[in-house]
Every structure is written in structure tokens, then in C-alpha cells.
């Protein structure tokens, strides 16, 4: 079998990349790398993926981009192309974020709500992948799922929904 194609980046659409960059920096503690500011923002989580012993590997954590829906770059046409607005109906991409052991779902959701996010659900356990999850919609309509590993013999609180 040939080496698989590699996912290298995910971009979220925004009508205000500067504000979206500030949102994600505050909510997740990521570096907001404007390149250039207001046009494209690269969100840099920092550090590297952890090995099973807890030490960091040589593989850096994945980055995420935020682009301006009015003129998505790159594009061969410097003026951009249609559509130039955010999608407002139907499903969009869902972004899954593993919550660090150094952080908490409560802090993340609190920061997100304070900055205009809408909580879609909290306190759900998905047995198939053994994880606790919570979800919010950012002010630009993107769904962000927070994931916490269940571990061996997970203790599922009574107030959690299950599937």
C-alpha cells in the first residue's frame, strides 16, 4: 500500500478573522499568528504530541487556520470568488479538541460563552470511542467539540447522557 495522503491543516471561515483569532487565543490559550492580520490567522497550539509515557514526541501539535470568508486566500484571483459570506444554514465542519489535563471543560466553555459562543450540549459520554464530550458553536457558526478520554473503566456521572 502506498503512503497515505496527509491531512496538514484545517481552516475555519470567519467574517472577522482578527476577532476569531482573539477568540481562539482566549478560549484555548493558542498563539494567534496573524499572517497578515485580518486576512488569515494561524492558530498555533504549541508544544508537541505526547508519547504514551507523557513526554513530547518530535511531532508538533496540529495548527488551525481562520480565513476571511469575503476573500478566501489562497486563490489565483486576487479579488477572490463567490461566495463571500459565511454559510448560515445546514451543517459545517466540526472541530474536535482534546482537552488538556492542565485545563478544564468548565474554563473553556466559560471563556467561549463570555465571547459569544452558544453551548450546544454538555455532559455526554460516547461509549464507542470511550470519551466524554461537550460542544459549542463559535460566533461564526463553527461547531467545536471538546473531548476528554474516558480511560480504563470510566466512571460516568449520573447527569451525563450516553450513547
mmCIF file of C-alpha atoms in Angstrom:
data_model
loop_
_atom_site.group_PDB
_atom_site.id
_atom_site.type_symbol
_atom_site.label_atom_id
_atom_site.label_comp_id
_atom_site.label_asym_id
_atom_site.label_seq_id
_atom_site.Cartn_x
_atom_site.Cartn_y
_atom_site.Cartn_z
ATOM 1 C CA UNK A 1 0.000 0.000 0.000
ATOM 2 C CA UNK A 2 1.236 3.491 -0.814
ATOM 3 C CA UNK A 3 1.839 6.045 1.914
ATOM 4 C CA UNK A 4 -1.497 7.773 2.685
ATOM 5 C CA UNK A 5 -2.321 11.349 1.815
ATOM 6 C CA UNK A 6 -1.704 13.505 4.866
ATOM 7 C CA UNK A 7 -4.063 15.987 6.480
ATOM 8 C CA UNK A 8 -1.933 19.069 7.118
ATOM 9 C CA UNK A 9 -4.316 21.868 8.022
ATOM 10 C CA UNK A 10 -7.949 22.803 8.666
ATOM 11 C CA UNK A 11 -9.306 26.319 8.063
ATOM 12 C CA UNK A 12 -12.415 27.847 9.599
ATOM 13 C CA UNK A 13 -14.345 30.609 7.851
ATOM 14 C CA UNK A 14 -14.972 33.904 9.624
ATOM 15 C CA UNK A 15 -16.249 37.322 8.634
ATOM 16 C CA UNK A 16 -13.760 38.762 11.148
ATOM 17 C CA UNK A 17 -10.524 36.692 11.257
ATOM 18 C CA UNK A 18 -8.910 39.100 13.758
ATOM 19 C CA UNK A 19 -11.779 38.647 16.257
ATOM 20 C CA UNK A 20 -11.870 34.885 15.616
ATOM 21 C CA UNK A 21 -8.120 34.671 16.265
ATOM 22 C CA UNK A 22 -8.560 36.558 19.531
ATOM 23 C CA UNK A 23 -11.486 34.251 20.466
ATOM 24 C CA UNK A 24 -9.469 31.054 19.997
ATOM 25 C CA UNK A 25 -6.399 32.502 21.729
ATOM 26 C CA UNK A 26 -8.514 33.332 24.809
ATOM 27 C CA UNK A 27 -10.575 30.124 24.815
ATOM 28 C CA UNK A 28 -7.780 27.602 24.171
ATOM 29 C CA UNK A 29 -4.596 29.513 25.001
ATOM 30 C CA UNK A 30 -3.259 29.177 21.446
ATOM 31 C CA UNK A 31 -0.930 31.659 19.775
ATOM 32 C CA UNK A 32 -2.815 33.913 17.347
ATOM 33 C CA UNK A 33 -0.378 34.211 14.415
ATOM 34 C CA UNK A 34 -1.841 36.838 12.048
ATOM 35 C CA UNK A 35 -0.430 36.361 8.546
ATOM 36 C CA UNK A 36 -1.437 39.137 7.702
ATOM 37 C CA UNK A 37 -3.771 40.369 10.407
ATOM 38 C CA UNK A 38 -7.434 40.347 9.426
ATOM 39 C CA UNK A 39 -6.805 38.242 6.303
ATOM 40 C CA UNK A 40 -5.581 34.914 7.642
ATOM 41 C CA UNK A 41 -4.817 33.866 11.207
ATOM 42 C CA UNK A 42 -2.917 30.696 12.029
ATOM 43 C CA UNK A 43 -3.757 29.306 15.453
ATOM 44 C CA UNK A 44 -0.712 27.614 16.954
ATOM 45 C CA UNK A 45 -1.360 25.335 19.951
ATOM 46 C CA UNK A 46 2.352 24.981 20.730
ATOM 47 C CA UNK A 47 4.327 22.033 22.079
ATOM 48 C CA UNK A 48 4.226 18.531 20.560
ATOM 49 C CA UNK A 49 2.069 15.410 20.621
ATOM 50 C CA UNK A 50 2.747 13.370 23.740
ATOM 51 C CA UNK A 51 4.097 9.845 23.789
ATOM 52 C CA UNK A 52 2.489 7.171 25.988
ATOM 53 C CA UNK A 53 4.993 7.949 28.769
ATOM 54 C CA UNK A 54 3.870 11.601 28.826
ATOM 55 C CA UNK A 55 6.996 13.016 27.193
ATOM 56 C CA UNK A 56 6.733 15.050 24.000
ATOM 57 C CA UNK A 57 7.415 13.480 20.618
ATOM 58 C CA UNK A 58 9.077 15.273 17.707
ATOM 59 C CA UNK A 59 5.660 15.802 16.086
ATOM 60 C CA UNK A 60 4.225 19.265 16.660
ATOM 61 C CA UNK A 61 0.569 19.754 17.588
ATOM 62 C CA UNK A 62 -1.640 20.490 14.604
ATOM 63 C CA UNK A 63 -2.376 24.080 13.648
ATOM 64 C CA UNK A 64 -5.684 25.532 12.524
ATOM 65 C CA UNK A 65 -6.332 28.475 10.222
ATOM 66 C CA UNK A 66 -9.004 31.153 10.151
ATOM 67 C CA UNK A 67 -9.722 32.771 6.804
ATOM 68 C CA UNK A 68 -11.817 35.729 5.706
ATOM 69 C CA UNK A 69 -14.980 34.447 4.021
ATOM 70 C CA UNK A 70 -15.103 37.638 1.895
ATOM 71 C CA UNK A 71 -11.811 36.779 0.166
ATOM 72 C CA UNK A 72 -10.553 33.275 0.973
ATOM 73 C CA UNK A 73 -6.810 33.015 0.356
ATOM 74 C CA UNK A 74 -5.010 31.417 -1.393
ATOM 75 C CA UNK A 75 -6.831 31.796 -4.681
ATOM 76 C CA UNK A 76 -5.422 32.592 -8.155
ATOM 77 C CA UNK A 77 -7.860 35.516 -8.382
ATOM 78 C CA UNK A 78 -6.569 38.326 -6.087
ATOM 79 C CA UNK A 79 -10.130 39.662 -5.706
ATOM 80 C CA UNK A 80 -11.383 36.252 -4.549
ATOM 81 C CA UNK A 81 -14.507 34.475 -5.728
ATOM 82 C CA UNK A 82 -18.081 33.865 -4.593
ATOM 83 C CA UNK A 83 -19.440 33.012 -2.121
ATOM 84 C CA UNK A 84 -18.185 35.817 0.119
ATOM 85 C CA UNK A 85 -20.302 35.206 3.223
ATOM 86 C CA UNK A 86 -20.481 32.610 5.963
ATOM 87 C CA UNK A 87 -22.789 29.638 5.473
ATOM 88 C CA UNK A 88 -25.833 30.232 7.642
ATOM 89 C CA UNK A 89 -27.866 27.043 7.257
ATOM 90 C CA UNK A 90 -27.110 23.376 7.426
ATOM 91 C CA UNK A 91 -24.049 21.635 8.758
ATOM 92 C CA UNK A 92 -20.498 22.928 8.762
ATOM 93 C CA UNK A 93 -17.251 21.253 9.669
ATOM 94 C CA UNK A 94 -16.987 20.071 13.266
ATOM 95 C CA UNK A 95 -13.661 20.555 15.001
ATOM 96 C CA UNK A 96 -12.647 18.175 17.806
ATOM 97 C CA UNK A 97 -10.356 19.472 20.543
ATOM 98 C CA UNK A 98 -8.758 17.180 23.146
ATOM 99 C CA UNK A 99 -8.946 18.995 26.478
ATOM 100 C CA UNK A 100 -5.532 19.133 28.140
ATOM 101 C CA UNK A 101 -5.094 17.648 31.587
ATOM 102 C CA UNK A 102 -3.856 21.140 32.524
ATOM 103 C CA UNK A 103 -7.188 22.743 31.560
ATOM 104 C CA UNK A 104 -10.889 22.111 32.126
ATOM 105 C CA UNK A 105 -14.083 21.902 30.127
ATOM 106 C CA UNK A 106 -15.662 24.403 32.529
ATOM 107 C CA UNK A 107 -12.991 27.059 31.902
ATOM 108 C CA UNK A 108 -13.052 26.561 28.129
ATOM 109 C CA UNK A 109 -16.851 26.743 27.843
ATOM 110 C CA UNK A 110 -16.963 29.712 30.225
ATOM 111 C CA UNK A 111 -14.455 31.644 28.099
ATOM 112 C CA UNK A 112 -16.260 30.672 24.911
ATOM 113 C CA UNK A 113 -19.680 31.784 26.231
ATOM 114 C CA UNK A 114 -18.230 35.045 27.538
ATOM 115 C CA UNK A 115 -17.043 35.748 23.979
ATOM 116 C CA UNK A 116 -20.344 34.964 22.257
ATOM 117 C CA UNK A 117 -20.336 31.167 21.788
ATOM 118 C CA UNK A 118 -23.503 29.116 22.197
ATOM 119 C CA UNK A 119 -23.360 25.836 24.132
ATOM 120 C CA UNK A 120 -24.939 23.041 22.076
ATOM 121 C CA UNK A 121 -24.575 20.309 24.697
ATOM 122 C CA UNK A 122 -22.689 19.341 27.812
ATOM 123 C CA UNK A 123 -22.070 16.159 29.724
ATOM 124 C CA UNK A 124 -22.319 13.407 27.133
ATOM 125 C CA UNK A 125 -20.454 10.085 27.039
ATOM 126 C CA UNK A 126 -19.809 8.214 23.769
ATOM 127 C CA UNK A 127 -19.066 4.562 24.564
ATOM 128 C CA UNK A 128 -17.906 3.708 21.016
ATOM 129 C CA UNK A 129 -14.847 5.939 21.437
ATOM 130 C CA UNK A 130 -14.778 5.957 25.246
ATOM 131 C CA UNK A 131 -14.930 9.707 25.654
ATOM 132 C CA UNK A 132 -16.747 12.475 27.456
ATOM 133 C CA UNK A 133 -17.786 15.312 25.169
ATOM 134 C CA UNK A 134 -19.275 18.790 25.183
ATOM 135 C CA UNK A 135 -19.949 21.104 22.254
ATOM 136 C CA UNK A 136 -20.307 24.802 21.477
ATOM 137 C CA UNK A 137 -20.884 26.898 18.353
ATOM 138 C CA UNK A 138 -18.437 29.772 17.973
ATOM 139 C CA UNK A 139 -19.724 33.244 16.979
ATOM 140 C CA UNK A 140 -19.060 32.382 13.284
ATOM 141 C CA UNK A 141 -21.129 29.200 13.299
ATOM 142 C CA UNK A 142 -18.363 26.581 13.619
ATOM 143 C CA UNK A 143 -19.057 23.651 15.952
ATOM 144 C CA UNK A 144 -16.283 22.872 18.424
ATOM 145 C CA UNK A 145 -16.435 19.526 20.244
ATOM 146 C CA UNK A 146 -14.446 19.213 23.440
ATOM 147 C CA UNK A 147 -13.196 15.699 24.129
ATOM 148 C CA UNK A 148 -11.952 14.103 27.335
ATOM 149 C CA UNK A 149 -10.716 10.485 27.236
ATOM 150 C CA UNK A 150 -12.731 8.076 29.339
ATOM 151 C CA UNK A 151 -9.767 5.922 30.309
ATOM 152 C CA UNK A 152 -9.955 2.407 31.700
ATOM 153 C CA UNK A 153 -13.273 1.653 33.440
ATOM 154 C CA UNK A 154 -14.686 5.182 33.066
ATOM 155 C CA UNK A 155 -16.966 6.426 35.820
ATOM 156 C CA UNK A 156 -19.850 8.137 34.026
ATOM 157 C CA UNK A 157 -21.649 10.679 36.212
ATOM 158 C CA UNK A 158 -25.421 10.218 36.568
ATOM 159 C CA UNK A 159 -26.152 13.565 34.872
ATOM 160 C CA UNK A 160 -24.378 12.518 31.630
ATOM 161 C CA UNK A 161 -26.302 11.355 28.586
ATOM 162 C CA UNK A 162 -24.917 8.227 26.915
ATOM 163 C CA UNK A 163 -24.761 6.540 23.553
#
